[in-house]
Coordinates of C-alpha atoms and ligand atoms in Angstrom, one line a residue:
X251 CA -17.7 -60.8 45.6
X252 CA -15.3 -59.1 47.6
X253 CA -14.7 -56.9 44.2
X254 CA -17.4 -56.0 44.0
X255 CA -17.7 -55.2 47.7
X256 CA -14.4 -52.6 47.1
X257 CA -15.9 -51.2 44.1
X258 CA -19.0 -50.1 46.0
X259 CA -16.5 -49.2 48.2
X260 CA -14.7 -47.0 46.1
X261 CA -18.1 -45.6 44.8
X262 CA -19.6 -44.7 48.0
X263 CA -16.3 -42.5 48.6
X264 CA -16.8 -40.8 45.4
X265 CA -20.2 -40.4 46.1
X266 CA -19.5 -38.5 49.5
X267 CA -16.9 -36.7 48.7
X268 CA -19.0 -35.0 45.7
X269 CA -22.0 -35.0 48.0
X270 CA -19.6 -33.0 50.3
X271 CA -19.0 -30.3 47.8
X272 CA -22.7 -30.0 47.0
X273 CA -23.8 -29.8 51.0
X274 CA -21.4 -26.8 51.1
X275 CA -23.9 -24.7 48.0
X276 CA -27.0 -25.7 50.4
X277 CA -28.0 -22.5 50.5
X278 CA -28.9 -22.3 46.6
X279 CA -32.4 -23.1 46.7
X280 CA -32.1 -24.7 42.7
X281 CA -29.5 -26.6 43.6
X282 CA -31.1 -29.7 45.5
X283 CA -29.1 -32.3 46.7
X284 CA -27.8 -34.8 44.5
X285 CA -29.4 -38.3 44.1
X286 CA -27.7 -41.0 42.8
X287 CA -28.7 -44.4 41.8
X288 CA -26.5 -47.2 41.4
X289 CA -26.5 -50.3 39.7
X290 CA -24.2 -53.7 38.9
X291 CA -23.6 -53.7 34.7
X292 CA -20.5 -54.9 33.1
X293 CA -19.2 -56.8 36.4
X294 CA -19.1 -53.5 38.5
X295 CA -21.3 -50.7 40.5
X296 CA -22.3 -47.9 37.9
X297 CA -22.8 -44.8 39.9
X298 CA -25.2 -42.0 37.8
X299 CA -25.2 -39.0 40.0
X300 CA -27.3 -36.3 39.1
X301 CA -28.4 -32.6 40.6
X302 CA -31.5 -32.1 38.8
X303 CA -34.8 -31.7 40.3
X304 CA -36.8 -34.8 40.6
X305 CA -39.0 -35.2 37.4
X306 CA -40.5 -38.2 35.1
X307 CA -37.4 -36.6 32.7
X308 CA -34.8 -36.5 34.4
X309 CA -35.7 -40.2 35.9
X310 CA -36.1 -41.4 32.0
X311 CA -32.7 -39.8 31.5
X312 CA -31.1 -42.0 34.2
X313 CA -32.9 -45.2 33.2
X314 CA -31.8 -44.8 29.6
X315 CA -28.2 -44.2 30.3
X316 CA -28.2 -47.3 32.5
X317 CA -30.0 -49.1 29.3
X318 CA -26.9 -47.7 27.4
X319 CA -24.6 -49.1 29.4
X320 CA -25.9 -52.6 29.0
X321 CA -26.5 -52.2 25.2
X322 CA -22.4 -51.8 25.5
X323 CA -22.2 -54.6 27.5
X324 CA -23.7 -56.7 25.3
X325 CA -21.8 -55.8 22.3
X326 CA -18.3 -55.7 24.1
X327 CA -17.9 -58.0 26.6
X328 CA -15.5 -60.8 26.3
X329 CA -18.1 -63.2 28.5
X330 CA -21.1 -62.7 26.6
X331 CA -21.4 -65.2 24.3
X332 CA -23.7 -63.1 21.9
X333 CA -21.3 -60.0 21.6
X334 CA -19.5 -58.5 18.4
X335 CA -16.4 -59.2 20.2
X336 CA -17.3 -62.8 20.8
X337 CA -18.2 -63.6 17.5
X338 CA -14.8 -62.4 16.5
X339 CA -12.6 -64.7 18.9
X340 CA -14.9 -67.4 18.0
X341 CA -14.5 -67.3 14.2
X342 CA -10.4 -66.4 14.7
X343 CA -8.0 -67.8 12.5
X344 CA -10.9 -68.9 9.7
X345 CA -13.3 -65.3 8.7
X346 CA -14.0 -61.8 9.4
X347 CA -16.9 -61.5 11.1
X348 CA -19.6 -58.2 10.6
X349 CA -19.9 -56.2 13.7
X350 CA -22.2 -53.4 14.1
X351 CA -20.2 -50.1 12.9
X352 CA -20.0 -48.8 16.2
X353 CA -18.1 -51.9 17.4
X354 CA -16.1 -51.3 14.2
X355 CA -15.4 -47.7 15.5
X356 CA -14.7 -48.8 19.3
X357 CA -11.9 -51.1 18.2
X358 CA -10.1 -48.6 15.4
X359 CA -10.4 -46.1 17.9
X360 CA -8.7 -48.0 20.5
X361 CA -6.1 -49.1 17.9
X362 CA -5.4 -45.4 17.8
X363 CA -5.0 -45.0 21.0
X364 CA -3.0 -48.1 21.7
X365 CA -0.2 -46.6 19.3
X366 CA 0.1 -44.1 21.1
X367 CA 1.5 -46.5 24.2
X368 CA 4.1 -48.5 22.6
X369 CA 2.2 -51.6 22.7
X370 CA 1.7 -51.4 26.5
X371 CA -2.1 -51.3 25.8
X372 CA -3.3 -54.7 23.3
X373 CA -6.1 -55.6 22.8
X374 CA -5.1 -58.5 21.5
X375 CA -3.6 -59.5 25.1
X376 CA -7.1 -61.4 25.3
X377 CA -4.6 -64.3 24.2
X378 CA -3.1 -64.5 27.4
X379 CA -6.0 -63.3 30.1
X380 CA -7.8 -66.2 29.2
X381 CA -5.2 -68.8 30.8
X382 CA -5.5 -66.7 33.8
X383 CA -8.8 -66.7 36.2
X384 CA -8.5 -63.3 38.4
X385 CA -12.0 -63.8 39.6
X386 CA -10.5 -66.4 42.1
X387 CA -8.6 -66.4 45.3
X388 CA -7.9 -69.8 44.4
X389 CA -6.9 -70.0 41.1
X390 CA -3.3 -71.4 39.7
X391 CA -0.8 -69.1 38.5
X392 CA -1.0 -69.6 33.8
X393 CA 0.9 -72.3 32.8
X394 CA 4.3 -70.8 31.1
X395 CA 4.3 -72.8 27.9
X396 CA 0.8 -72.1 27.2
X397 CA 1.9 -68.7 28.4
X398 CA 4.8 -68.5 24.9
X399 CA 1.8 -69.9 23.0
X400 CA -0.5 -67.1 24.0
X401 CA 2.6 -64.6 23.6
X402 CA 2.8 -65.2 20.2
X403 CA -0.9 -64.3 19.4
X404 CA -0.6 -60.8 21.1
X405 CA 0.0 -58.4 18.4
X406 CA -1.8 -55.6 16.8
X407 CA -1.3 -57.0 13.1
X408 CA -3.5 -60.1 14.6
X409 CA -6.4 -57.6 13.8
X410 CA -8.0 -57.8 10.4
X411 CA -10.3 -54.6 9.9
X412 CA -12.6 -54.1 6.9
X413 CA -13.6 -50.7 7.0
X414 CA -15.9 -51.0 3.9
X415 CA -18.1 -53.9 5.3
X416 CA -17.4 -52.8 8.9
X417 CA -16.0 -56.7 9.4
X418 CA -13.1 -57.6 11.7
X419 CA -11.6 -60.6 12.1
X420 CA -8.5 -61.8 13.9
X421 CA -5.3 -63.6 11.6
X422 CA -4.2 -66.9 14.1
X423 CA -7.2 -69.5 15.5
X424 CA -5.1 -69.0 19.2
X425 CA -5.6 -65.0 18.9
X426 CA -8.3 -62.8 20.9
X427 CA -9.4 -59.9 21.7
X428 CA -10.2 -58.3 25.4
X429 CA -11.9 -55.0 25.7
X430 CA -12.0 -55.2 28.8
X431 CA -9.2 -51.9 29.3
X432 CA -11.7 -49.9 27.3
X433 CA -15.0 -50.5 27.3
X434 CA -16.4 -49.4 30.7
X435 CA -14.6 -46.2 29.4
X436 CA -16.2 -46.4 25.6
X437 CA -20.1 -46.9 28.1
X438 CA -19.1 -44.2 30.3
X439 CA -18.7 -41.8 27.7
X440 CA -22.3 -42.9 25.7
X441 CA -24.1 -42.9 29.0
X442 CA -23.1 -39.0 29.5
X443 CA -24.2 -38.5 26.0
X444 CA -27.8 -39.9 26.6
X445 CA -28.1 -38.3 29.7
X446 CA -27.1 -34.6 28.1
X447 CA -29.1 -35.2 24.9
X448 CA -32.3 -35.9 27.3
X449 CA -32.2 -32.7 28.8
X450 CA -29.6 -33.6 32.0
X451 CA -27.4 -30.6 32.5
X452 CA -25.3 -32.0 35.3
X453 CA -24.0 -35.1 36.7
X454 CA -21.8 -38.0 37.4
X455 CA -21.3 -41.5 35.6
X456 CA -19.3 -43.6 37.3
X457 CA -18.6 -47.5 36.7
X458 CA -16.1 -49.0 38.4
X459 CA -13.4 -45.8 38.9
X460 CA -13.9 -44.7 35.3
X461 CA -15.5 -41.6 35.8
X462 CA -17.2 -38.9 33.0
X463 CA -18.3 -35.7 34.2
X464 CA -21.4 -33.6 32.5
X465 CA -21.5 -30.0 33.1
X466 CA -20.7 -27.4 35.2
X467 CA -21.3 -26.9 39.1
X468 CA -23.3 -23.9 40.0
X469 CA -21.3 -21.0 41.6
X470 CA -18.2 -23.1 38.9
X471 CA -17.3 -25.1 42.2
X472 CA -15.2 -27.8 40.7
X473 CA -15.8 -31.5 41.2
X474 CA -13.8 -33.2 43.8
X475 CA -12.8 -36.9 43.3
X476 CA -11.2 -38.7 45.8
X477 CA -8.8 -41.2 44.6
X478 CA -8.9 -44.8 46.4
X479 CA -5.5 -45.9 48.5
X480 CA -4.4 -48.5 46.8
X481 CA -3.0 -50.5 50.1
X482 CA -5.5 -48.8 52.7
X483 CA -9.2 -50.1 51.9
X484 CA -11.7 -47.5 52.3
X485 CA -9.3 -44.8 52.6
X486 CA -8.7 -42.1 50.6
X487 CA -5.6 -41.4 49.2
X488 CA -5.8 -38.2 47.3
X489 CA -8.5 -35.6 46.3
X490 CA -8.5 -34.1 42.7
X491 CA -10.4 -31.4 42.3
X492 CA -11.8 -31.1 38.0
X493 CA -14.1 -28.8 36.4
X494 CA -15.2 -31.0 33.3
X495 CA -14.2 -34.5 31.3
X496 CA -13.0 -37.5 32.6
X497 CA -11.0 -39.6 35.5
X498 CA -9.9 -43.1 35.6
X499 CA -7.9 -45.4 38.1
X500 CA -6.5 -48.5 37.0
X501 CA -5.2 -50.7 40.5
X502 CA -3.9 -53.8 41.2
X503 CA -6.4 -54.1 44.2
X504 CA -9.2 -54.7 41.4
X505 CA -9.2 -58.2 40.5
X506 CA -6.2 -60.0 41.5
X507 CA -4.9 -63.4 43.8
X508 CA -2.5 -63.4 46.1
X509 CA 0.2 -67.0 46.2
X510 CA 3.2 -67.0 48.5
X511 CA 3.2 -63.2 48.7
X512 CA 2.8 -62.5 45.7
X513 CA 0.0 -60.3 44.1
X514 CA -1.3 -61.6 40.6
X515 CA -3.4 -58.9 39.3
X516 CA -5.6 -58.9 36.1
X517 CA -3.5 -55.4 34.0
X518 CA -0.9 -57.8 31.9
X519 CA 2.3 -57.1 30.1
X520 CA 1.6 -58.0 26.7
X521 CA 5.3 -58.6 26.3
X522 CA 5.2 -61.6 29.1
X523 CA 1.8 -62.5 29.5
X524 CA 2.6 -61.8 33.5
X525 CA 0.8 -59.2 35.6
X526 CA 2.5 -56.0 35.3
X527 CA 5.1 -55.5 37.8
X528 CA 6.1 -52.1 39.7
X529 CA 2.9 -49.9 39.8
X530 CA 0.2 -50.1 42.2
X531 CA -2.3 -47.6 41.0
X532 CA -2.2 -45.2 38.2
X533 CA -5.4 -41.9 38.2
X534 CA -5.4 -40.3 34.8
X535 CA -7.7 -37.3 33.6
X536 CA -8.3 -37.0 30.5
X537 CA -10.9 -35.5 28.2
X538 CA -12.7 -38.4 27.7
X539 CA -13.6 -41.7 29.8
X540 CA -11.9 -43.6 27.0
X541 CA -8.8 -42.3 26.7
X542 CA -8.9 -42.4 30.6
X543 CA -9.6 -45.8 30.5
X544 CA -7.2 -46.9 28.3
X545 CA -4.6 -44.7 29.4
X546 CA -4.5 -45.5 32.9
X547 CA -3.9 -49.1 32.0
X548 CA -1.2 -48.5 30.0
X549 CA 0.9 -46.4 31.8
X550 CA 0.5 -49.5 34.6
X551 CA 2.0 -51.7 32.1
X552 CA 4.8 -48.9 31.3
X553 CA 6.1 -48.3 35.0
X554 CA 6.3 -44.9 36.4
X555 CA 9.0 -43.3 34.7
X556 CA 7.9 -44.6 31.1
X557 CA 3.9 -44.2 32.0
X558 CA 4.9 -40.4 33.2
X559 CA 6.6 -39.3 30.4
X560 CA 4.0 -41.0 27.6
X561 CA 1.7 -38.7 30.7
X562 CA 3.3 -35.4 30.3
X563 CA 3.5 -35.8 26.1
X564 CA -0.2 -36.1 25.4
X565 CA -2.0 -32.5 25.7
X566 CA -5.2 -32.0 28.4
X567 CA -3.7 -35.4 30.1
X568 CA -2.7 -36.1 33.8
X569 CA -1.9 -38.4 36.0
X570 CA -0.7 -39.7 39.2
X571 CA 1.1 -43.3 39.7
X572 CA 1.6 -44.5 42.7
X573 CA 4.1 -47.1 42.6
X574 CA 5.9 -49.4 45.6
X575 CA 9.6 -47.4 47.0
X576 CA 12.0 -49.2 48.8
X577 CA 10.0 -48.8 52.2
X578 CA 6.7 -47.2 51.2
X579 CA 4.4 -46.3 48.8
X580 CA 5.4 -43.2 46.2
X581 CA 4.6 -41.6 43.5
X582 CA 4.8 -39.2 40.6
X583 CA 2.8 -36.5 39.6
X584 CA 2.3 -35.2 36.6
X585 CA 3.0 -31.1 36.2
X586 CA -0.2 -30.0 35.8
X587 CA -2.5 -32.4 37.9
X588 CA -5.2 -30.3 39.8
X589 CA -4.3 -31.9 44.0
X590 CA -6.9 -30.3 46.0
X591 CA -4.4 -30.6 48.8
X592 CA -1.1 -30.4 48.2
X593 CA 0.4 -32.0 51.1
X594 CA 0.4 -35.0 52.5
X595 CA 2.1 -38.1 53.8
X596 CA 3.6 -39.9 50.9
X597 CA 6.9 -38.5 49.4
X598 CA 6.2 -36.9 46.4
X599 CA 8.9 -37.1 43.5
X600 CA 8.5 -33.6 41.6
X601 CA 8.8 -35.0 37.8
X602 CA 9.9 -32.8 35.1
X603 CA 9.5 -33.7 31.7
X604 CA 9.0 -31.8 28.7
X605 CA 5.6 -31.1 27.2
X606 CA 5.2 -31.0 23.8
Ligands
LIG853 P1 -10.6 -52.2 35.3 O1 -11.5 -52.7 35.1 O2 -10.5 -53.1 36.7 O3 -11.3 -50.8 35.9 P2 -8.4 -51.5 34.0 O4 -9.2 -50.3 33.1 O5 -6.9 -51.5 34.2 O6 -8.9 -51.9 35.3 O7 -8.8 -52.6 32.9 C1 -8.1 -53.5 33.2 C2 -8.8 -55.2 32.0 O8 -8.2 -54.2 30.7 C3 -8.3 -56.4 32.4 O9 -9.2 -57.3 33.1 C4 -8.6 -56.8 31.0 O10 -9.6 -57.2 30.2 C5 -7.5 -55.8 30.3 N1 -6.0 -55.4 29.7 C6 -5.7 -56.4 30.8 N2 -3.9 -56.1 30.6 C7 -3.9 -55.4 29.1 C8 -3.3 -54.7 28.5 N3 -1.8 -54.5 28.6 N4 -3.8 -54.0 27.4 C9 -5.4 -54.1 27.4 N5 -6.0 -54.6 28.2 C10 -5.3 -55.0 29.3
LIG854 MG1 -8.5 -49.4 32.0

């Protein structure tokens, strides 16, 4: 619940910022104030913000976009027993399962992007993810012996893809897929596609911090996207100015419990099965929300230096990494990152990696 409230706050802040940008255009008669609709899907607050004037066609488009996200939750959720992912996990170690061509493609594409991350993003992390309960403040720390057993199944070679019959399987009985770090991004991309096909020209879709933008604002004004302060609830730490594409954030404040002063959060290091240490929040800008979602999780696991190296190596990808320094929060910002205000109280470490 606390988590949902937190997400609601994030959404409210993003919304407030976008609304602010729009308010400055108040003199344009053909550009009415943005309106937004929110719904809880995929265990998070999904907000769709639109700029078109009110009409039945637009209402229907927004409704169809929400339905699209619900459809994808039904297909990709690890929590719903009827999803393709649950079917694959149920039959781990025995047989390949027929899945929808779309599930097959999402998994294949996710695997492709994972390859860039040097094992930091790993959908077979499900084998250890299921040993944790990050929804519950009183949850125990996962048992080390169980984690070690689970880790032997965290391996991309566990995934068997039959492209001809669109079947997917897992080699070992203890293996499990978890698309939690990619499904929301994919769903946001698909929701935007639905809006566009139904005639919406300008919109923002936000699923708990995974954002995709549609169209350009009137007068070419940029979108202002606030990044939530990872340590001060309700505050914005930075504002990005973006004209298209997607922005996703992964943080250790999303789903976690604290034990003896240590935070156990939901982004796991696939090599240890333990929460990834060092970074507190990563924001990635990319062309699609799927890429941004995957890369924000991966960079979180890689840590500040390796993570920023990856961002700088990738074409059309930018990002900010916040991490804990000896005394205060520090950050690394990629060379082309579109910060809206250049100065703030944070210490910025300039990073000069070669861009290929
Ligand atoms: P959020 O879901 O809060 O936006 P992320 O996009 O970072 O955060 O995704 C975290 C989710 O991804 C976890 O809840 C889990 O389902 C999955 N996950 C955790 N660690 C990894 C990892 N190393 N690789 C791939 N998926 C992961
Ligand atoms: Mg992610």
